[in-house]
Short mmCIF file of C-alpha atoms in Angstrom, two decimals:
data_model
loop_
_atom_site.label_atom_id
_atom_site.label_comp_id
_atom_site.label_asym_id
_atom_site.label_seq_id
_atom_site.Cartn_x
_atom_site.Cartn_y
_atom_site.Cartn_z
CA MET A 1 112.32 96.22 172.57
CA VAL A 2 113.81 92.74 172.95
CA LYS A 3 117.46 92.58 174.00
CA LEU A 4 119.89 89.87 172.85
CA PHE A 5 122.80 88.41 174.81
CA ALA A 6 125.22 85.51 174.52
CA ILE A 7 127.08 83.81 177.36
CA GLY A 8 130.55 82.67 176.41
CA TYR A 9 132.87 80.20 178.16
CA ALA A 10 130.01 78.61 180.09
CA GLY A 11 131.48 75.11 180.45
CA ARG A 12 130.78 73.45 183.80
CA ASP A 13 134.26 71.92 183.96
CA LYS A 14 136.25 75.08 184.70
CA GLU A 15 139.62 73.38 184.18
CA LYS A 16 138.67 72.27 180.66
CA THR A 17 137.24 75.70 179.95
CA TRP A 18 140.57 77.32 180.78
CA GLU A 19 142.41 74.71 178.72
CA HIS A 20 140.20 75.70 175.79
CA ILE A 21 140.94 79.38 176.39
CA GLU A 22 144.67 78.63 176.29
CA GLU A 23 144.22 76.70 173.01
CA LEU A 24 142.37 79.64 171.51
CA LYS A 25 145.07 82.08 172.68
CA GLU A 26 147.60 80.06 170.66
CA ILE A 27 145.67 80.82 167.46
CA GLY A 28 145.23 84.48 168.35
CA VAL A 29 141.84 84.58 170.10
CA PRO A 30 142.05 87.05 172.99
CA GLU A 31 141.46 85.84 176.54
CA PRO A 32 138.04 86.84 177.93
CA SER A 33 137.94 89.41 180.70
CA SER A 34 135.88 87.03 182.84
CA VAL A 35 134.67 83.41 182.81
CA PRO A 36 131.85 83.09 181.97
CA GLU A 37 131.64 86.20 179.79
CA LEU A 38 128.55 88.09 178.67
CA TYR A 39 128.22 89.63 175.21
CA ALA A 40 125.46 92.10 174.37
CA LEU A 41 124.37 91.82 170.73
CA SER A 42 121.93 93.49 168.37
CA PRO A 43 118.49 91.81 168.42
CA SER A 44 118.33 92.37 164.66
CA LEU A 45 120.71 89.40 164.36
CA ILE A 46 117.94 86.92 165.26
CA ASP A 47 117.19 84.88 162.13
CA GLN A 48 114.47 82.25 161.77
CA SER A 49 114.93 81.63 158.07
CA GLU A 50 116.59 78.64 156.39
CA GLU A 51 119.64 80.54 155.11
CA ILE A 52 122.02 83.16 156.45
CA SER A 53 124.60 85.20 154.55
CA VAL A 54 128.18 85.24 155.79
CA VAL A 55 131.42 86.76 154.52
CA GLY A 56 134.17 84.33 153.55
CA ASN A 57 134.75 80.68 154.34
CA LYS A 58 135.74 80.76 158.01
CA THR A 59 132.48 81.02 159.90
CA SER A 60 130.87 78.22 161.87
CA GLY A 61 127.72 77.42 163.77
CA GLU A 62 127.46 76.43 167.41
CA ALA A 63 124.43 74.77 169.03
CA GLU A 64 123.26 76.75 172.04
CA ILE A 65 120.66 76.52 174.78
CA VAL A 66 118.52 79.63 174.34
CA LEU A 67 116.47 81.14 177.16
CA ILE A 68 113.66 83.47 176.14
CA PHE A 69 112.25 85.80 178.79
CA ASP A 70 108.90 86.96 177.42
CA GLU A 71 106.97 90.17 178.11
CA ASN A 72 105.35 88.56 181.18
CA GLY A 73 108.62 87.33 182.65
CA ASP A 74 107.90 83.69 181.80
CA VAL A 75 110.91 81.68 180.62
CA LYS A 76 110.92 79.54 177.48
CA VAL A 77 113.70 77.23 176.31
CA THR A 78 114.71 76.54 172.73
CA VAL A 79 117.75 76.02 170.53
CA GLY A 80 119.78 78.45 168.46
CA SER A 81 123.14 78.70 166.75
CA ASP A 82 125.73 81.23 167.84
CA HIS A 83 127.17 81.48 164.33
CA THR A 84 130.56 83.20 164.54
CA ASP A 85 133.26 84.55 162.23
CA ARG A 86 136.36 82.65 163.36
CA ASP A 87 138.80 84.94 161.54
CA LEU A 88 137.35 88.03 163.19
CA GLU A 89 137.36 86.23 166.54
CA THR A 90 141.14 86.71 166.69
CA VAL A 91 140.54 90.47 166.63
CA SER A 92 137.42 90.77 168.81
CA ILE A 93 135.12 88.07 170.15
CA GLN A 94 132.31 90.62 170.42
CA LYS A 95 132.68 91.69 166.79
CA SER A 96 132.96 88.09 165.59
CA LYS A 97 129.56 87.35 167.12
CA GLN A 98 127.96 90.62 166.05
CA ILE A 99 128.89 90.13 162.38
CA CYS A 100 126.83 86.92 161.94
CA ASP A 101 123.10 86.29 162.13
CA LYS A 102 121.92 84.08 164.99
CA PRO A 103 119.60 81.29 163.82
CA LEU A 104 116.81 80.59 166.32
CA ALA A 105 114.11 77.91 166.41
CA LYS A 106 110.49 79.03 166.26
CA GLU A 107 109.27 76.39 168.71
CA THR A 108 109.86 76.61 172.47
CA ILE A 109 109.36 74.60 175.68
CA ASP A 110 108.26 76.10 178.99
CA LEU A 111 111.19 76.04 181.40
CA ALA A 112 108.90 74.71 184.15
CA ASP A 113 108.22 71.59 182.06
CA ILE A 114 111.87 70.53 181.83
CA GLU A 115 113.57 72.13 184.82
CA ASP A 116 113.64 68.81 186.71
CA GLU A 117 115.53 67.05 183.89
CA TRP A 118 117.73 69.97 182.91
CA ASP A 119 121.10 68.20 183.05
CA ASP A 120 119.82 65.27 180.96
CA ILE A 121 118.53 67.30 178.01
CA LYS A 122 120.53 66.58 174.85
CA LEU A 123 122.13 69.32 172.76
CA TYR A 124 123.63 68.53 169.38
CA CYS A 125 124.82 69.98 166.08
CA ASP A 126 125.52 68.42 162.69
CA VAL A 127 127.49 70.12 159.93
CA LEU A 128 126.99 69.81 156.18
CA VAL A 129 130.25 69.04 154.34
CA ASP A 130 130.36 68.12 150.64
CA GLY A 131 126.67 67.32 150.68
CA GLU A 132 126.88 64.99 153.69
CA TRP A 133 125.79 65.64 157.28
CA GLN A 134 128.42 64.90 159.93
CA LYS A 135 128.18 64.95 163.72
CA TYR A 136 129.77 68.16 164.97
CA GLN A 137 128.66 68.52 168.60
CA GLU A 138 126.90 66.12 170.94
CA GLY A 139 126.33 66.29 174.69
CA THR A 140 123.89 67.23 177.42
CA PHE A 141 123.14 70.37 179.39
CA ALA A 142 125.30 68.85 182.15
CA SER A 143 128.33 70.08 180.17
CA ILE A 144 127.19 73.67 180.78
CA ILE A 145 127.07 75.60 184.06
CA PRO A 146 123.92 74.70 186.04
CA LEU A 147 120.67 76.54 185.36
CA VAL A 148 120.79 78.31 188.72
CA GLU A 149 124.27 79.62 187.89
CA ILE A 150 123.08 80.86 184.50
CA LEU A 151 120.18 82.73 186.12
CA ASN A 152 122.40 84.17 188.89
CA PHE A 153 124.98 85.22 186.30
CA LEU A 154 122.32 87.05 184.28
CA GLU A 155 120.99 88.78 187.39
CA LYS A 156 124.52 89.83 188.40
CA HIS A 157 124.97 91.42 184.97
CA ASP A 158 121.58 93.18 185.06
CA VAL A 159 120.12 91.24 182.15
CA PRO A 160 116.39 92.06 182.09
CA LYS A 161 113.98 89.32 183.14
CA LYS A 162 111.51 90.39 180.47
CA ASP A 163 111.87 90.80 176.70
CA ALA A 164 115.32 89.21 176.53
CA ILE A 165 116.84 86.38 174.51
CA VAL A 166 119.97 84.73 175.91
CA TYR A 167 122.18 82.24 174.09
CA SER A 168 123.27 80.38 177.21
CA GLY A 169 126.00 77.87 176.44
CA THR A 170 127.11 75.03 174.22
CA VAL A 171 128.69 71.57 174.34
CA PRO A 172 132.22 70.70 173.13
CA LEU A 173 133.10 70.19 169.49
CA ILE A 174 133.77 66.58 168.51
CA ASN A 175 136.74 67.21 166.21
CA GLY A 176 137.42 70.94 166.24
CA PHE A 177 136.03 73.70 164.03
CA VAL A 178 134.47 72.68 160.72
CA TYR A 179 133.57 75.35 158.19
CA GLY A 180 130.60 73.68 156.53
CA ASP A 181 127.87 74.70 154.11
CA GLY A 182 125.08 74.29 156.65
CA TYR A 183 124.30 73.45 160.25
CA ARG A 184 121.56 71.48 161.99
CA CYS A 185 121.15 72.05 165.73
CA GLY A 186 118.70 70.61 168.25
CA ILE A 187 117.68 69.92 171.82
CA HIS A 188 115.85 66.79 172.94
CA SER A 189 113.84 66.09 176.09
CA ASP A 190 113.33 62.42 176.94
CA LYS A 191 110.74 63.39 179.54
CA LEU A 192 108.55 65.13 176.96
CA ASN A 193 109.70 62.91 174.09
CA LYS A 194 110.23 66.15 172.20
CA THR A 195 112.92 67.52 169.89
CA ILE A 196 113.27 71.14 168.79
CA SER A 197 115.65 71.72 165.91
CA ILE A 198 116.81 74.22 163.33
CA GLU A 199 118.52 73.68 160.01
CA TYR A 200 120.08 76.41 157.93
CA LYS A 201 122.42 76.78 154.96
CA LEU A 202 125.09 79.39 154.33
CA ASP A 203 125.17 81.91 151.52
CA LYS A 204 128.91 82.61 151.44
CA LEU A 205 129.60 86.10 150.14
CA LYS A 206 132.98 86.71 148.55
CA GLU A 207 135.43 88.86 150.47
#
């Protein structure tokens, strides 16, 4: 059975990461027990459809590097969205992640094909607000802890090297949280001239 994990607080600039943690503490989000932090989630959350259902109006997407360790131990790279309930995040980060489906692209790239350009790969997210797409996140993998640190971190926490999906970090928000009606996330390799993206809308259930 495939296992699902998410790495939180994986920014490469540790000082900025701690500044962000302090900002979140001011709005009630508890401090993580470690930085980075690992969250184990239910694999049933993986969603490759074009719509996810959420409760209320305070959830938001987050573009993530996703590493997929297949049954042979080979590593694929793709993009996903660590969609999270921001209200529930003030109670429990783990629960806020577990309550929302995790959109995931169907297409992947072999890690070996992009490992030499890792820091230069682009990661972005747009948000749909009032029928218009707006830039929400934009950066490169260089904003996230290096690949070797990600792999060492996973090994330290006994994450299996087969049959595992790991949401492995994101880039900063441009203007803070936006609770939109949809999200469009992608990664782009200049070397391969290739973009992998997902786009999904929200079905907002009433509380």
